[in-house]
Short mmCIF file of C-alpha atoms and ligand atoms in Angstrom, two decimals:
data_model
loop_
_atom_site.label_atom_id
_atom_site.label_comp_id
_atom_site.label_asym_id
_atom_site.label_seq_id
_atom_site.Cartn_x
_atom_site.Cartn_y
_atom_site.Cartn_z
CA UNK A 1 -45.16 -34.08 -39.27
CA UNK A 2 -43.51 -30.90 -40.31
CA UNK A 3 -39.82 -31.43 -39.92
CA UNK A 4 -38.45 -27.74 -39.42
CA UNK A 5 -38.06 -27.97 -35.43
CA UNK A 6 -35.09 -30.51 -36.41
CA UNK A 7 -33.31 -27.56 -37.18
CA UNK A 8 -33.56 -26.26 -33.93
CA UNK A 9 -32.15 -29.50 -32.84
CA UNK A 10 -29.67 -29.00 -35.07
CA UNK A 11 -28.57 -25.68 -34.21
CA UNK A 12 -28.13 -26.47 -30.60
CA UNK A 13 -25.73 -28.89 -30.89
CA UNK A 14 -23.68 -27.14 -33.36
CA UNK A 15 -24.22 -24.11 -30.76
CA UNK A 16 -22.64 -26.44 -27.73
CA UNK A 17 -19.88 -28.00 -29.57
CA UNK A 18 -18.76 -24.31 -30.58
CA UNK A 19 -19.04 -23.09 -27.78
CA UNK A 20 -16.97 -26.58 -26.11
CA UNK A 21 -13.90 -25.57 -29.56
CA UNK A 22 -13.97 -21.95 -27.93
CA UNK A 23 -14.10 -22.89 -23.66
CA UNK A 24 -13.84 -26.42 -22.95
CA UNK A 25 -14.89 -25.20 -19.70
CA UNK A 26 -17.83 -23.05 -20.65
CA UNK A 27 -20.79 -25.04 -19.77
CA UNK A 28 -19.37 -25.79 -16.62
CA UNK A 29 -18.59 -22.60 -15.64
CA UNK A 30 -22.23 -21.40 -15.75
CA UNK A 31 -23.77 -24.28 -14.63
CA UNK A 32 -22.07 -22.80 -10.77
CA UNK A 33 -24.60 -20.83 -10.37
CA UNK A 34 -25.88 -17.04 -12.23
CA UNK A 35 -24.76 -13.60 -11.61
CA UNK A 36 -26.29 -11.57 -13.61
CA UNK A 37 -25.66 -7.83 -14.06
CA UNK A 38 -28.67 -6.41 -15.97
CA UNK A 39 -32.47 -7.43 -16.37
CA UNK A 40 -33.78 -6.93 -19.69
CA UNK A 41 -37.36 -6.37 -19.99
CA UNK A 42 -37.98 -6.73 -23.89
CA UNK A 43 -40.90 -6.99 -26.21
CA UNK A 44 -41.73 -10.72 -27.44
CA UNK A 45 -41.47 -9.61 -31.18
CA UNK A 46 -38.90 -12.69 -32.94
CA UNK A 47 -36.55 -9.86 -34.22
CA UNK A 48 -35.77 -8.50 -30.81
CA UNK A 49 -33.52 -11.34 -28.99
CA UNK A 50 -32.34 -9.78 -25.73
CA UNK A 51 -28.81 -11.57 -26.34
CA UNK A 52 -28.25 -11.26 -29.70
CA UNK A 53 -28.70 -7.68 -30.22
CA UNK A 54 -26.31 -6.73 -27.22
CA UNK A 55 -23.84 -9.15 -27.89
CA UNK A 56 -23.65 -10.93 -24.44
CA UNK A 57 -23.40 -14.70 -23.16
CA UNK A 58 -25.73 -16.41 -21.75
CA UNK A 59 -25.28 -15.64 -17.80
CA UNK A 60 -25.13 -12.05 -18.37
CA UNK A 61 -28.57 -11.11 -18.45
CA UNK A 62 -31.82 -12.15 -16.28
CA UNK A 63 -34.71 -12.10 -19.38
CA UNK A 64 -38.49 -11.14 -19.49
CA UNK A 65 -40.82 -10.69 -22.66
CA UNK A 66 -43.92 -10.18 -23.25
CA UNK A 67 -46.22 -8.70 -26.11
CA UNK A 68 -44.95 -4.78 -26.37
CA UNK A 69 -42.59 -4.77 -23.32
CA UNK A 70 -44.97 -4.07 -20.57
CA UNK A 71 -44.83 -3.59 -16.85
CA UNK A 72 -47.79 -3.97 -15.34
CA UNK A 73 -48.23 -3.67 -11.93
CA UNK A 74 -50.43 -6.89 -11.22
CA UNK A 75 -48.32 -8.78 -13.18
CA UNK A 76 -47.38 -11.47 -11.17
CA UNK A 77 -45.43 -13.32 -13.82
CA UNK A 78 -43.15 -10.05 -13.95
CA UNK A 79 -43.11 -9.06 -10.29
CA UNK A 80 -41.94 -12.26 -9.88
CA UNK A 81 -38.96 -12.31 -11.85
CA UNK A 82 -38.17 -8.66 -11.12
CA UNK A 83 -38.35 -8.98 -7.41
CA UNK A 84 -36.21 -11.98 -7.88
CA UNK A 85 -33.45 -10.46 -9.97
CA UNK A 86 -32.97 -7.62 -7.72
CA UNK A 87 -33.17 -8.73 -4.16
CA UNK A 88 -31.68 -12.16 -5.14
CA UNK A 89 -29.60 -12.06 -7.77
CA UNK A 90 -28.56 -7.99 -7.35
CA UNK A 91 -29.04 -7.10 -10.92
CA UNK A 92 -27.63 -3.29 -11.24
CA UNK A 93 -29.37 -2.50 -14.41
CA UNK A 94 -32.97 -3.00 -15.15
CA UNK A 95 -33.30 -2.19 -19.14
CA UNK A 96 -36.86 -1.51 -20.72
CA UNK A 97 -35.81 -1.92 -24.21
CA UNK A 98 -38.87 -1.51 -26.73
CA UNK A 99 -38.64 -1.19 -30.31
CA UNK A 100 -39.67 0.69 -33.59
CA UNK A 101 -42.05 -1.36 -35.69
CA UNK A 102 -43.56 -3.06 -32.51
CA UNK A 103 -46.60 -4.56 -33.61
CA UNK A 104 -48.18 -4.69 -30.27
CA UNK A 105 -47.93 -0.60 -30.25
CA UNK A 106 -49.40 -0.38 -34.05
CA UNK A 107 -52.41 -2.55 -32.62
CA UNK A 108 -52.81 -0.17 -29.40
CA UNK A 109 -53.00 2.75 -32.22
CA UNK A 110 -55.63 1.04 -34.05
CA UNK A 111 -59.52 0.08 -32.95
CA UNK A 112 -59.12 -3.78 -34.30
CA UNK A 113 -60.10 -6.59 -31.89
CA UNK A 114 -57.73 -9.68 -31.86
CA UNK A 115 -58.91 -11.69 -28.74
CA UNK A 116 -57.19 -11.73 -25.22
CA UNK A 117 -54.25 -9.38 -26.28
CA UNK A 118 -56.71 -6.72 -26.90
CA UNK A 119 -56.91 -6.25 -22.66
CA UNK A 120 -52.91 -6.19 -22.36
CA UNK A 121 -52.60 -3.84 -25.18
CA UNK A 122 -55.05 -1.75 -23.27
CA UNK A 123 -52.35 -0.38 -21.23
CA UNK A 124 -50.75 1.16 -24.61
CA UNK A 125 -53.94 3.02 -24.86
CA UNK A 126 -53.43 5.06 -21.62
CA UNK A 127 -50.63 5.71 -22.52
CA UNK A 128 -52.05 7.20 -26.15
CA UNK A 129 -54.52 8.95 -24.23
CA UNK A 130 -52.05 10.20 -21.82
CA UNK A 131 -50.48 11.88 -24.84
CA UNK A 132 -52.73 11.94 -26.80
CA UNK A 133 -52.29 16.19 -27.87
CA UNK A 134 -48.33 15.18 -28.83
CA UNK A 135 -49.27 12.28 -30.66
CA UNK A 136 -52.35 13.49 -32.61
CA UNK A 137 -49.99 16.64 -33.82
CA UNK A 138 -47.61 14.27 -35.76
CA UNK A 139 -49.21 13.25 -38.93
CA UNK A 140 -47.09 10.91 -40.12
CA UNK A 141 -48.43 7.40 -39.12
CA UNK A 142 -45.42 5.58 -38.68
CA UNK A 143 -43.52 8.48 -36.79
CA UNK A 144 -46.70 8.74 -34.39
CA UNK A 145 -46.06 5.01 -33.79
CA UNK A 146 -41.97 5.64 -33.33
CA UNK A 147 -43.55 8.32 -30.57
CA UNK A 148 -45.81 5.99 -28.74
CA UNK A 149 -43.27 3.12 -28.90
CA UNK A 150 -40.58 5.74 -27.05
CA UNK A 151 -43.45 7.03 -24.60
CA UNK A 152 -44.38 3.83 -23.76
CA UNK A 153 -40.81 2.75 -22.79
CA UNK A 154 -40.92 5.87 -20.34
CA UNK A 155 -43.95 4.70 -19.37
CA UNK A 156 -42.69 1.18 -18.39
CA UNK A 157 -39.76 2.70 -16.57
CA UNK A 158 -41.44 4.30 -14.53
CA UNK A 159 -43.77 1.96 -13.44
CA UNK A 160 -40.91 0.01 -12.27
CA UNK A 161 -39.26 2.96 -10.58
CA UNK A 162 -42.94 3.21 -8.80
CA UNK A 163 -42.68 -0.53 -7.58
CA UNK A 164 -42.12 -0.97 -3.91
CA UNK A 165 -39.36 -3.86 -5.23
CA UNK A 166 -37.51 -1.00 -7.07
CA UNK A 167 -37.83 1.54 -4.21
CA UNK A 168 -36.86 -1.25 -1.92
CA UNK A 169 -33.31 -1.49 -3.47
CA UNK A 170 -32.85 2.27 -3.50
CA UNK A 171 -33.30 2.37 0.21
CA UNK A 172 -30.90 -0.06 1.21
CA UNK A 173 -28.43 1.82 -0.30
CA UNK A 174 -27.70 -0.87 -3.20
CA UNK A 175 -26.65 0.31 -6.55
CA UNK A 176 -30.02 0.07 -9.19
CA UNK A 177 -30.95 1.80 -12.63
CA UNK A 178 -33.68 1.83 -15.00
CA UNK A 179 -33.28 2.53 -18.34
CA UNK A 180 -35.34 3.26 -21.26
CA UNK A 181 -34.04 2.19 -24.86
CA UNK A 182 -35.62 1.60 -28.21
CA UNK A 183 -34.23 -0.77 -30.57
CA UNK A 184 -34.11 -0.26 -34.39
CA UNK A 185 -35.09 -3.56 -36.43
CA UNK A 186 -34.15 -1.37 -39.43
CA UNK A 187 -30.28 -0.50 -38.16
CA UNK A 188 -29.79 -2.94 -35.42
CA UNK A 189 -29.16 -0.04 -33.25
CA UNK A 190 -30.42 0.57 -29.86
CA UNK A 191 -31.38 4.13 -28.48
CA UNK A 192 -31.26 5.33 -24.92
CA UNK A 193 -34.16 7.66 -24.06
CA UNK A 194 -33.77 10.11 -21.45
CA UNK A 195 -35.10 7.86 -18.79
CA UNK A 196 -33.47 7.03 -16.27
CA UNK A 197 -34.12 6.59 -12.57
CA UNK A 198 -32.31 5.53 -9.89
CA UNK A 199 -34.22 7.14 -7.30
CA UNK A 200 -37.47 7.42 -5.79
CA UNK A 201 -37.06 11.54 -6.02
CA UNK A 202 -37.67 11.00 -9.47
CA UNK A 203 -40.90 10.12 -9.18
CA UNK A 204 -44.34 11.57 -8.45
CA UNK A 205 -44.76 11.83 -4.19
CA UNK A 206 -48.10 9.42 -4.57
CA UNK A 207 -45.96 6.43 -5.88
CA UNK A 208 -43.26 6.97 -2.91
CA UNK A 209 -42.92 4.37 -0.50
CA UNK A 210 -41.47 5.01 2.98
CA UNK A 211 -39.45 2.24 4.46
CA UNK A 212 -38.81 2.41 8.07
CA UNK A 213 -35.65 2.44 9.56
CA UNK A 214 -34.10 -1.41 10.76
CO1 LIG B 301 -42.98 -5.53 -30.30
#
């Protein structure tokens, strides 16, 4: 058997001895319980590790990927962890971070076929075809991709912002943002798009849920 998990094996315990040298209480500490701040919703890409690239511990953000940073509406695996994080834990910051280079997005720009992914990527295509007059007027190939990767991110954002989970939060008065960033694999540099809601008013009057009064 191919050896190279050992160095996974490796790495962790070099990772909690560290971490013991630095906090001899550190693993206790967090094993109290989480309070995360901030949700990250991130693409599954290996270059793009929600922790790393922010430089924060591990308790500090509540963590879903998936191929191309998607929130679909259906979803169950993400509803689940995003009604969770907000009416449970009281996350304050829900990030959509995509990134340049995404892989997922270069597919959704393409007509290959690569088997079960080609349905989730699907929803990339919308958004193409949503914008499809913008995109089709850059001719550069990879900047049309940069495009689509930041569109989609918008996209995503406000899908949450249209989620009765979301809209939930905002009525009961508790403090919630989405935000829309795009990460660069070539600087290690996150942007913020203009995209951010933290209120239903932002949205289109079709998505607006009406809570009544308790
Ligand atoms: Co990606």
């Amino acid at each position: 058997m191919d050896k190279a998990y050992q160095k996974l094996i490796d790495g962790n315990r070099r990772f909690s001895l560290e971490k013991r040298f630095e906090d001899p209480e550190y693993f206790k500490k967090l094993s109290l319980g989480q309070k995360p701040d901030y949700l990250w919703i991130g693409c599954s890409d290996s270059r793009v590790p929600a922790n790393e690239v922010t430089s924060t511990e591990s308790g500090e953000m509540f963590v879903h990927r998936n191929i191309a940073n998607l929130v679909v509406h259906t979803d169950v695996n993400l509803m689940s962890v995003l009604e969770y994080a907000v009416t449970v834990l009281g996350v304050k910051h829900i990030i959509v971070c995509g990134h340049y280079g995404c892989g997922g997005v270069r597919a959704a720009m393409g007509n290959g076929s690569y088997g079960l992914v080609d349905n989730w990527l699907r929803n990339i295509k919308d958004v193409y075809q949503k914008h499809v007059v913008e995109l089709e007027a850059i001719t550069d190939e990879d900047k049309r991709a940069d495009r689509l990767t930041e569109l989609n991110v918008i996209e995503q954002v406000q899908h949450l912002a249209k989620t009765k989970i979301v809209q939930g939060a905002w009525a009961n008065g508790k403090q919630l943002a989405v935000h829309g960033w795009v990460y660069g694999l070539n600087s290690g540099l996150i942007t913020e798009l203009k995209a951010v809601y933290d209120d239903k008013g932002d949205i289109e009057p079709i998505y607006r849920y009406e809570f009544s009064k308790q």
